[in-house]
Amino acid sequence: MAAQSAVSTDVYSRDTVYQRLRGQIIDFTLLPGELLSENALAAQMQTSRTPVREAIARLASEHCVEVFPQRGTQVSRISMELVRQAVFLRLVLERDVLECLCKAGPTPEQMAELEQSLAAQRAYYEKQMSAALLEEDTRMHRLFYRYCGRERAWDAYTEINCDMLRVRYLQIMTYSYKSHMVSVHSWENHLTEHRLLLAALRRRDYEALRFTVQQHIASIEQDGEHLRTIYPQYFV
């Protein structure tokens, strides 16, 4: 029993460390190009080096960090090529998922859950809780996949979406929360697009859904190119 308990504790610790590090990379607590120390991270998270090492290996497979033999580990800089690939995959998957939802028709319970998510996003936006806003935005889109039984497809997509999420976070921090400036890049526009998505889904209008999701997701690549001129130190 003791051995089984130790194994489950170690697995939990590894996953917790992975989630925490990934979150810190996405919200720029850990900056692109920053060197990481396994010892320092283990001390910070009050755990052993083993779960930290395993978490770093997983993050490296997702291109969130780079491991250099004899030199150490650093947070990866944002690659626009990976952003383009993530945008492409997300568009292919999401068009299929939304078509599936339109054919089946969302249930009242599903629409209520999506509306609650949108309301939470609005509340986070107004309170300038950027990390929570991005997380809830991501959760709402994941609900589409869950409703269609495509959760494994979402899991596959998350293996390449780290750079895309970092661009999204920079979008929020750079173009939002400025009362003197209305920008087409502002998250206010993304919230409006989410509202249009839910309205089209409610009336099962796939053509409107396809157009809106194309605009919604494809704009990330364009914004990434613009953000690269503002934060060249963060990009490859």
PDB file of N, CA and C in Angstrom, residues 88-171:
ATOM      1  N   PHE A  88      -3.883  26.561 -38.228  1.00  0.00           N
ATOM      2  CA  PHE A  88      -4.386  25.664 -39.277  1.00  0.00           C
ATOM      3  C   PHE A  88      -5.131  24.475 -38.669  1.00  0.00           C
ATOM      4  N   LEU A  89      -4.507  23.816 -37.688  1.00  0.00           N
ATOM      5  CA  LEU A  89      -5.132  22.641 -37.085  1.00  0.00           C
ATOM      6  C   LEU A  89      -6.425  23.013 -36.368  1.00  0.00           C
ATOM      7  N   ARG A  90      -6.389  24.126 -35.653  1.00  0.00           N
ATOM      8  CA  ARG A  90      -7.577  24.559 -34.911  1.00  0.00           C
ATOM      9  C   ARG A  90      -8.733  24.858 -35.865  1.00  0.00           C
ATOM     10  N   LEU A  91      -8.458  25.498 -36.997  1.00  0.00           N
ATOM     11  CA  LEU A  91      -9.506  25.803 -37.963  1.00  0.00           C
ATOM     12  C   LEU A  91     -10.113  24.532 -38.546  1.00  0.00           C
ATOM     13  N   VAL A  92      -9.270  23.581 -38.912  1.00  0.00           N
ATOM     14  CA  VAL A  92      -9.762  22.318 -39.477  1.00  0.00           C
ATOM     15  C   VAL A  92     -10.644  21.595 -38.474  1.00  0.00           C
ATOM     16  N   LEU A  93     -10.166  21.500 -37.236  1.00  0.00           N
ATOM     17  CA  LEU A  93     -10.913  20.791 -36.203  1.00  0.00           C
ATOM     18  C   LEU A  93     -12.210  21.507 -35.845  1.00  0.00           C
ATOM     19  N   GLU A  94     -12.116  22.822 -35.667  1.00  0.00           N
ATOM     20  CA  GLU A  94     -13.269  23.548 -35.140  1.00  0.00           C
ATOM     21  C   GLU A  94     -14.400  23.642 -36.155  1.00  0.00           C
ATOM     22  N   ARG A  95     -14.070  23.752 -37.426  1.00  0.00           N
ATOM     23  CA  ARG A  95     -15.136  23.754 -38.426  1.00  0.00           C
ATOM     24  C   ARG A  95     -15.907  22.443 -38.394  1.00  0.00           C
ATOM     25  N   ASP A  96     -15.185  21.332 -38.259  1.00  0.00           N
ATOM     26  CA  ASP A  96     -15.839  20.020 -38.194  1.00  0.00           C
ATOM     27  C   ASP A  96     -16.674  19.881 -36.925  1.00  0.00           C
ATOM     28  N   VAL A  97     -16.115  20.336 -35.812  1.00  0.00           N
ATOM     29  CA  VAL A  97     -16.817  20.225 -34.533  1.00  0.00           C
ATOM     30  C   VAL A  97     -18.100  21.051 -34.545  1.00  0.00           C
ATOM     31  N   LEU A  98     -18.035  22.270 -35.064  1.00  0.00           N
ATOM     32  CA  LEU A  98     -19.214  23.125 -35.084  1.00  0.00           C
ATOM     33  C   LEU A  98     -20.272  22.602 -36.059  1.00  0.00           C
ATOM     34  N   GLU A  99     -19.824  21.988 -37.157  1.00  0.00           N
ATOM     35  CA  GLU A  99     -20.782  21.357 -38.071  1.00  0.00           C
ATOM     36  C   GLU A  99     -21.500  20.207 -37.363  1.00  0.00           C
ATOM     37  N   CYS A 100     -20.732  19.431 -36.612  1.00  0.00           N
ATOM     38  CA  CYS A 100     -21.310  18.339 -35.828  1.00  0.00           C
ATOM     39  C   CYS A 100     -22.347  18.866 -34.837  1.00  0.00           C
ATOM     40  N   LEU A 101     -22.011  19.956 -34.156  1.00  0.00           N
ATOM     41  CA  LEU A 101     -22.935  20.539 -33.179  1.00  0.00           C
ATOM     42  C   LEU A 101     -24.196  21.066 -33.852  1.00  0.00           C
ATOM     43  N   CYS A 102     -24.040  21.669 -35.022  1.00  0.00           N
ATOM     44  CA  CYS A 102     -25.198  22.192 -35.734  1.00  0.00           C
ATOM     45  C   CYS A 102     -26.154  21.076 -36.147  1.00  0.00           C
ATOM     46  N   LYS A 103     -25.593  19.976 -36.627  1.00  0.00           N
ATOM     47  CA  LYS A 103     -26.436  18.871 -37.073  1.00  0.00           C
ATOM     48  C   LYS A 103     -27.199  18.250 -35.911  1.00  0.00           C
ATOM     49  N   ALA A 104     -26.510  18.063 -34.798  1.00  0.00           N
ATOM     50  CA  ALA A 104     -27.144  17.450 -33.625  1.00  0.00           C
ATOM     51  C   ALA A 104     -28.034  18.445 -32.894  1.00  0.00           C
ATOM     52  N   GLY A 105     -27.623  19.703 -32.900  1.00  0.00           N
ATOM     53  CA  GLY A 105     -28.343  20.720 -32.151  1.00  0.00           C
ATOM     54  C   GLY A 105     -27.916  20.716 -30.697  1.00  0.00           C
ATOM     55  N   PRO A 106     -27.408  21.850 -30.191  1.00  0.00           N
ATOM     56  CA  PRO A 106     -26.999  21.893 -28.785  1.00  0.00           C
ATOM     57  C   PRO A 106     -28.215  21.776 -27.874  1.00  0.00           C
ATOM     58  N   THR A 107     -28.028  21.125 -26.745  1.00  0.00           N
ATOM     59  CA  THR A 107     -29.112  20.992 -25.777  1.00  0.00           C
ATOM     60  C   THR A 107     -29.250  22.304 -24.997  1.00  0.00           C
ATOM     61  N   PRO A 108     -30.394  22.526 -24.357  1.00  0.00           N
ATOM     62  CA  PRO A 108     -30.535  23.722 -23.520  1.00  0.00           C
ATOM     63  C   PRO A 108     -29.470  23.798 -22.434  1.00  0.00           C
ATOM     64  N   GLU A 109     -29.095  22.634 -21.877  1.00  0.00           N
ATOM     65  CA  GLU A 109     -28.076  22.610 -20.830  1.00  0.00           C
ATOM     66  C   GLU A 109     -26.715  23.030 -21.393  1.00  0.00           C
ATOM     67  N   GLN A 110     -26.413  22.589 -22.601  1.00  0.00           N
ATOM     68  CA  GLN A 110     -25.144  22.966 -23.221  1.00  0.00           C
ATOM     69  C   GLN A 110     -25.111  24.458 -23.526  1.00  0.00           C
ATOM     70  N   MET A 111     -26.190  24.996 -24.056  1.00  0.00           N
ATOM     71  CA  MET A 111     -26.231  26.434 -24.333  1.00  0.00           C
ATOM     72  C   MET A 111     -26.105  27.234 -23.042  1.00  0.00           C
ATOM     73  N   ALA A 112     -26.715  26.755 -21.966  1.00  0.00           N
ATOM     74  CA  ALA A 112     -26.610  27.453 -20.679  1.00  0.00           C
ATOM     75  C   ALA A 112     -25.169  27.448 -20.182  1.00  0.00           C
ATOM     76  N   GLU A 113     -24.473  26.323 -20.366  1.00  0.00           N
ATOM     77  CA  GLU A 113     -23.078  26.241 -19.934  1.00  0.00           C
ATOM     78  C   GLU A 113     -22.200  27.185 -20.746  1.00  0.00           C
ATOM     79  N   LEU A 114     -22.448  27.280 -22.045  1.00  0.00           N
ATOM     80  CA  LEU A 114     -21.686  28.192 -22.900  1.00  0.00           C
ATOM     81  C   LEU A 114     -21.963  29.652 -22.537  1.00  0.00           C
ATOM     82  N   GLU A 115     -23.209  29.959 -22.235  1.00  0.00           N
ATOM     83  CA  GLU A 115     -23.556  31.324 -21.826  1.00  0.00           C
ATOM     84  C   GLU A 115     -22.881  31.681 -20.499  1.00  0.00           C
ATOM     85  N   GLN A 116     -22.815  30.733 -19.589  1.00  0.00           N
ATOM     86  CA  GLN A 116     -22.138  30.968 -18.309  1.00  0.00           C
ATOM     87  C   GLN A 116     -20.652  31.237 -18.532  1.00  0.00           C
ATOM     88  N   SER A 117     -20.057  30.496 -19.467  1.00  0.00           N
ATOM     89  CA  SER A 117     -18.646  30.709 -19.779  1.00  0.00           C
ATOM     90  C   SER A 117     -18.422  32.098 -20.359  1.00  0.00           C
ATOM     91  N   LEU A 118     -19.298  32.515 -21.258  1.00  0.00           N
ATOM     92  CA  LEU A 118     -19.162  33.846 -21.858  1.00  0.00           C
ATOM     93  C   LEU A 118     -19.330  34.934 -20.802  1.00  0.00           C
ATOM     94  N   ALA A 119     -20.262  34.740 -19.881  1.00  0.00           N
ATOM     95  CA  ALA A 119     -20.461  35.711 -18.791  1.00  0.00           C
ATOM     96  C   ALA A 119     -19.217  35.781 -17.903  1.00  0.00           C
ATOM     97  N   ALA A 120     -18.598  34.629 -17.655  1.00  0.00           N
ATOM     98  CA  ALA A 120     -17.375  34.608 -16.849  1.00  0.00           C
ATOM     99  C   ALA A 120     -16.247  35.342 -17.565  1.00  0.00           C
ATOM    100  N   GLN A 121     -16.151  35.162 -18.883  1.00  0.00           N
ATOM    101  CA  GLN A 121     -15.130  35.875 -19.647  1.00  0.00           C
ATOM    102  C   GLN A 121     -15.327  37.383 -19.543  1.00  0.00           C
ATOM    103  N   ARG A 122     -16.559  37.824 -19.661  1.00  0.00           N
ATOM    104  CA  ARG A 122     -16.848  39.244 -19.549  1.00  0.00           C
ATOM    105  C   ARG A 122     -16.446  39.779 -18.179  1.00  0.00           C
ATOM    106  N   ALA A 123     -16.745  39.006 -17.128  1.00  0.00           N
ATOM    107  CA  ALA A 123     -16.403  39.439 -15.767  1.00  0.00           C
ATOM    108  C   ALA A 123     -14.882  39.507 -15.593  1.00  0.00           C
ATOM    109  N   TYR A 124     -14.170  38.511 -16.102  1.00  0.00           N
ATOM    110  CA  TYR A 124     -12.704  38.518 -15.999  1.00  0.00           C
ATOM    111  C   TYR A 124     -12.111  39.685 -16.788  1.00  0.00           C
ATOM    112  N   TYR A 125     -12.706  39.963 -17.945  1.00  0.00           N
ATOM    113  CA  TYR A 125     -12.211  41.069 -18.770  1.00  0.00           C
ATOM    114  C   TYR A 125     -12.376  42.396 -18.031  1.00  0.00           C
ATOM    115  N   GLU A 126     -13.527  42.599 -17.445  1.00  0.00           N
ATOM    116  CA  GLU A 126     -13.788  43.854 -16.745  1.00  0.00           C
ATOM    117  C   GLU A 126     -12.908  44.013 -15.508  1.00  0.00           C
ATOM    118  N   LYS A 127     -12.517  42.898 -14.894  1.00  0.00           N
ATOM    119  CA  LYS A 127     -11.645  42.942 -13.718  1.00  0.00           C
ATOM    120  C   LYS A 127     -10.162  42.875 -14.104  1.00  0.00           C
ATOM    121  N   GLN A 128      -9.878  42.810 -15.411  1.00  0.00           N
ATOM    122  CA  GLN A 128      -8.518  42.736 -15.943  1.00  0.00           C
ATOM    123  C   GLN A 128      -7.768  41.521 -15.390  1.00  0.00           C
ATOM    124  N   MET A 129      -8.461  40.403 -15.280  1.00  0.00           N
ATOM    125  CA  MET A 129      -7.860  39.146 -14.827  1.00  0.00           C
ATOM    126  C   MET A 129      -7.481  38.348 -16.076  1.00  0.00           C
ATOM    127  N   SER A 130      -6.334  38.709 -16.651  1.00  0.00           N
ATOM    128  CA  SER A 130      -5.973  38.238 -17.991  1.00  0.00           C
ATOM    129  C   SER A 130      -5.788  36.730 -18.067  1.00  0.00           C
ATOM    130  N   ALA A 131      -5.084  36.138 -17.103  1.00  0.00           N
ATOM    131  CA  ALA A 131      -4.839  34.698 -17.137  1.00  0.00           C
ATOM    132  C   ALA A 131      -6.145  33.925 -17.023  1.00  0.00           C
ATOM    133  N   ALA A 132      -7.020  34.359 -16.123  1.00  0.00           N
ATOM    134  CA  ALA A 132      -8.319  33.697 -15.956  1.00  0.00           C
ATOM    135  C   ALA A 132      -9.171  33.868 -17.206  1.00  0.00           C
ATOM    136  N   LEU A 133      -9.088  35.036 -17.842  1.00  0.00           N
ATOM    137  CA  LEU A 133      -9.836  35.297 -19.074  1.00  0.00           C
ATOM    138  C   LEU A 133      -9.410  34.344 -20.179  1.00  0.00           C
ATOM    139  N   LEU A 134      -8.105  34.210 -20.373  1.00  0.00           N
ATOM    140  CA  LEU A 134      -7.606  33.320 -21.428  1.00  0.00           C
ATOM    141  C   LEU A 134      -7.976  31.869 -21.128  1.00  0.00           C
ATOM    142  N   GLU A 135      -7.891  31.479 -19.864  1.00  0.00           N
ATOM    143  CA  GLU A 135      -8.235  30.113 -19.481  1.00  0.00           C
ATOM    144  C   GLU A 135      -9.712  29.824 -19.748  1.00  0.00           C
ATOM    145  N   GLU A 136     -10.578  30.777 -19.434  1.00  0.00           N
ATOM    146  CA  GLU A 136     -12.015  30.569 -19.648  1.00  0.00           C
ATOM    147  C   GLU A 136     -12.357  30.591 -21.132  1.00  0.00           C
ATOM    148  N   ASP A 137     -11.680  31.440 -21.883  1.00  0.00           N
ATOM    149  CA  ASP A 137     -11.841  31.443 -23.342  1.00  0.00           C
ATOM    150  C   ASP A 137     -11.501  30.072 -23.911  1.00  0.00           C
ATOM    151  N   THR A 138     -10.391  29.514 -23.461  1.00  0.00           N
ATOM    152  CA  THR A 138      -9.967  28.202 -23.929  1.00  0.00           C
ATOM    153  C   THR A 138     -10.966  27.124 -23.508  1.00  0.00           C
ATOM    154  N   ARG A 139     -11.475  27.239 -22.288  1.00  0.00           N
ATOM    155  CA  ARG A 139     -12.426  26.241 -21.792  1.00  0.00           C
ATOM    156  C   ARG A 139     -13.714  26.249 -22.607  1.00  0.00           C
ATOM    157  N   MET A 140     -14.168  27.432 -23.023  1.00  0.00           N
ATOM    158  CA  MET A 140     -15.403  27.501 -23.801  1.00  0.00           C
ATOM    159  C   MET A 140     -15.255  26.768 -25.129  1.00  0.00           C
ATOM    160  N   HIS A 141     -14.118  26.977 -25.787  1.00  0.00           N
ATOM    161  CA  HIS A 141     -13.906  26.275 -27.058  1.00  0.00           C
ATOM    162  C   HIS A 141     -13.769  24.767 -26.830  1.00  0.00           C
ATOM    163  N   ARG A 142     -13.169  24.389 -25.717  1.00  0.00           N
ATOM    164  CA  ARG A 142     -13.039  22.963 -25.431  1.00  0.00           C
ATOM    165  C   ARG A 142     -14.412  22.322 -25.224  1.00  0.00           C
ATOM    166  N   LEU A 143     -15.366  23.084 -24.715  1.00  0.00           N
ATOM    167  CA  LEU A 143     -16.715  22.549 -24.541  1.00  0.00           C
ATOM    168  C   LEU A 143     -17.312  22.098 -25.876  1.00  0.00           C
ATOM    169  N   PHE A 144     -17.032  22.834 -26.958  1.00  0.00           N
ATOM    170  CA  PHE A 144     -17.523  22.418 -28.276  1.00  0.00           C
ATOM    171  C   PHE A 144     -17.079  20.990 -28.579  1.00  0.00           C
ATOM    172  N   TYR A 145     -15.806  20.710 -28.309  1.00  0.00           N
ATOM    173  CA  TYR A 145     -15.243  19.395 -28.605  1.00  0.00           C
ATOM    174  C   TYR A 145     -15.861  18.332 -27.696  1.00  0.00           C
ATOM    175  N   ARG A 146     -16.061  18.679 -26.449  1.00  0.00           N
ATOM    176  CA  ARG A 146     -16.641  17.718 -25.509  1.00  0.00           C
ATOM    177  C   ARG A 146     -18.062  17.355 -25.905  1.00  0.00           C
ATOM    178  N   TYR A 147     -18.839  18.326 -26.331  1.00  0.00           N
ATOM    179  CA  TYR A 147     -20.219  18.072 -26.718  1.00  0.00           C
ATOM    180  C   TYR A 147     -20.307  17.126 -27.920  1.00  0.00           C
ATOM    181  N   CYS A 148     -19.259  17.124 -28.758  1.00  0.00           N
ATOM    182  CA  CYS A 148     -19.257  16.255 -29.945  1.00  0.00           C
ATOM    183  C   CYS A 148     -18.457  14.970 -29.737  1.00  0.00           C
ATOM    184  N   GLY A 149     -17.954  14.766 -28.520  1.00  0.00           N
ATOM    185  CA  GLY A 149     -17.139  13.576 -28.279  1.00  0.00           C
ATOM    186  C   GLY A 149     -15.793  13.630 -28.965  1.00  0.00           C
ATOM    187  N   ARG A 150     -15.244  14.848 -29.151  1.00  0.00           N
ATOM    188  CA  ARG A 150     -13.959  15.024 -29.833  1.00  0.00           C
ATOM    189  C   ARG A 150     -12.869  15.482 -28.856  1.00  0.00           C
ATOM    190  N   GLU A 151     -12.944  15.065 -27.619  1.00  0.00           N
ATOM    191  CA  GLU A 151     -11.988  15.535 -26.614  1.00  0.00           C
ATOM    192  C   GLU A 151     -10.555  15.098 -26.907  1.00  0.00           C
ATOM    193  N   ARG A 152     -10.389  13.907 -27.478  1.00  0.00           N
ATOM    194  CA  ARG A 152      -9.034  13.465 -27.816  1.00  0.00           C
ATOM    195  C   ARG A 152      -8.433  14.343 -28.910  1.00  0.00           C
ATOM    196  N   ALA A 153      -9.267  14.843 -29.812  1.00  0.00           N
ATOM    197  CA  ALA A 153      -8.777  15.761 -30.847  1.00  0.00           C
ATOM    198  C   ALA A 153      -8.284  17.050 -30.202  1.00  0.00           C
ATOM    199  N   TRP A 154      -9.023  17.530 -29.190  1.00  0.00           N
ATOM    200  CA  TRP A 154      -8.580  18.729 -28.478  1.00  0.00           C
ATOM    201  C   TRP A 154      -7.249  18.472 -27.781  1.00  0.00           C
ATOM    202  N   ASP A 155      -7.109  17.303 -27.152  1.00  0.00           N
ATOM    203  CA  ASP A 155      -5.865  16.969 -26.462  1.00  0.00           C
ATOM    204  C   ASP A 155      -4.682  16.974 -27.438  1.00  0.00           C
ATOM    205  N   ALA A 156      -4.911  16.473 -28.653  1.00  0.00           N
ATOM    206  CA  ALA A 156      -3.841  16.479 -29.660  1.00  0.00           C
ATOM    207  C   ALA A 156      -3.482  17.909 -30.050  1.00  0.00           C
ATOM    208  N   TYR A 157      -4.471  18.761 -30.170  1.00  0.00           N
ATOM    209  CA  TYR A 157      -4.224  20.159 -30.521  1.00  0.00           C
ATOM    210  C   TYR A 157      -3.416  20.878 -29.442  1.00  0.00           C
ATOM    211  N   THR A 158      -3.678  20.570 -28.170  1.00  0.00           N
ATOM    212  CA  THR A 158      -2.983  21.271 -27.084  1.00  0.00           C
ATOM    213  C   THR A 158      -1.484  20.993 -27.090  1.00  0.00           C
ATOM    214  N   GLU A 159      -1.052  19.953 -27.779  1.00  0.00           N
ATOM    215  CA  GLU A 159       0.376  19.650 -27.825  1.00  0.00           C
ATOM    216  C   GLU A 159       1.161  20.652 -28.672  1.00  0.00           C
ATOM    217  N   ILE A 160       0.463  21.465 -29.476  1.00  0.00           N
ATOM    218  CA  ILE A 160       1.181  22.447 -30.308  1.00  0.00           C
ATOM    219  C   ILE A 160       0.646  23.864 -30.111  1.00  0.00           C
ATOM    220  N   ASN A 161      -0.177  24.098 -29.084  1.00  0.00           N
ATOM    221  CA  ASN A 161      -0.834  25.402 -28.993  1.00  0.00           C
ATOM    222  C   ASN A 161      -0.186  26.373 -28.009  1.00  0.00           C
ATOM    223  N   CYS A 162       0.982  26.032 -27.453  1.00  0.00           N
ATOM    224  CA  CYS A 162       1.609  26.892 -26.456  1.00  0.00           C
ATOM    225  C   CYS A 162       1.922  28.284 -27.034  1.00  0.00           C
ATOM    226  N   ASP A 163       2.536  28.329 -28.212  1.00  0.00           N
ATOM    227  CA  ASP A 163       2.893  29.625 -28.806  1.00  0.00           C
ATOM    228  C   ASP A 163       1.651  30.418 -29.202  1.00  0.00           C
ATOM    229  N   MET A 164       0.632  29.723 -29.671  1.00  0.00           N
ATOM    230  CA  MET A 164      -0.613  30.386 -30.028  1.00  0.00           C
ATOM    231  C   MET A 164      -1.252  31.022 -28.793  1.00  0.00           C
ATOM    232  N   LEU A 165      -1.220  30.322 -27.660  1.00  0.00           N
ATOM    233  CA  LEU A 165      -1.778  30.879 -26.432  1.00  0.00           C
ATOM    234  C   LEU A 165      -0.961  32.064 -25.936  1.00  0.00           C
ATOM    235  N   ARG A 166       0.350  32.013 -26.134  1.00  0.00           N
ATOM    236  CA  ARG A 166       1.172  33.157 -25.715  1.00  0.00           C
ATOM    237  C   ARG A 166       0.870  34.391 -26.562  1.00  0.00           C
ATOM    238  N   VAL A 167       0.617  34.183 -27.850  1.00  0.00           N
ATOM    239  CA  VAL A 167       0.203  35.303 -28.688  1.00  0.00           C
ATOM    240  C   VAL A 167      -1.130  35.853 -28.198  1.00  0.00           C
ATOM    241  N   ARG A 168      -2.051  34.962 -27.832  1.00  0.00           N
ATOM    242  CA  ARG A 168      -3.352  35.399 -27.314  1.00  0.00           C
ATOM    243  C   ARG A 168      -3.175  36.227 -26.038  1.00  0.00           C
ATOM    244  N   TYR A 169      -2.271  35.784 -25.167  1.00  0.00           N
ATOM    245  CA  TYR A 169      -2.056  36.525 -23.923  1.00  0.00           C
ATOM    246  C   TYR A 169      -1.477  37.913 -24.213  1.00  0.00           C
ATOM    247  N   LEU A 170      -0.526  37.964 -25.140  1.00  0.00           N
ATOM    248  CA  LEU A 170       0.022  39.270 -25.517  1.00  0.00           C
ATOM    249  C   LEU A 170      -1.050  40.171 -26.129  1.00  0.00           C
ATOM    250  N   GLN A 171      -1.992  39.568 -26.868  1.00  0.00           N
ATOM    251  CA  GLN A 171      -3.103  40.342 -27.414  1.00  0.00           C
ATOM    252  C   GLN A 171      -3.865  41.047 -26.299  1.00  0.00           C
TER     253      GLN A 171
END
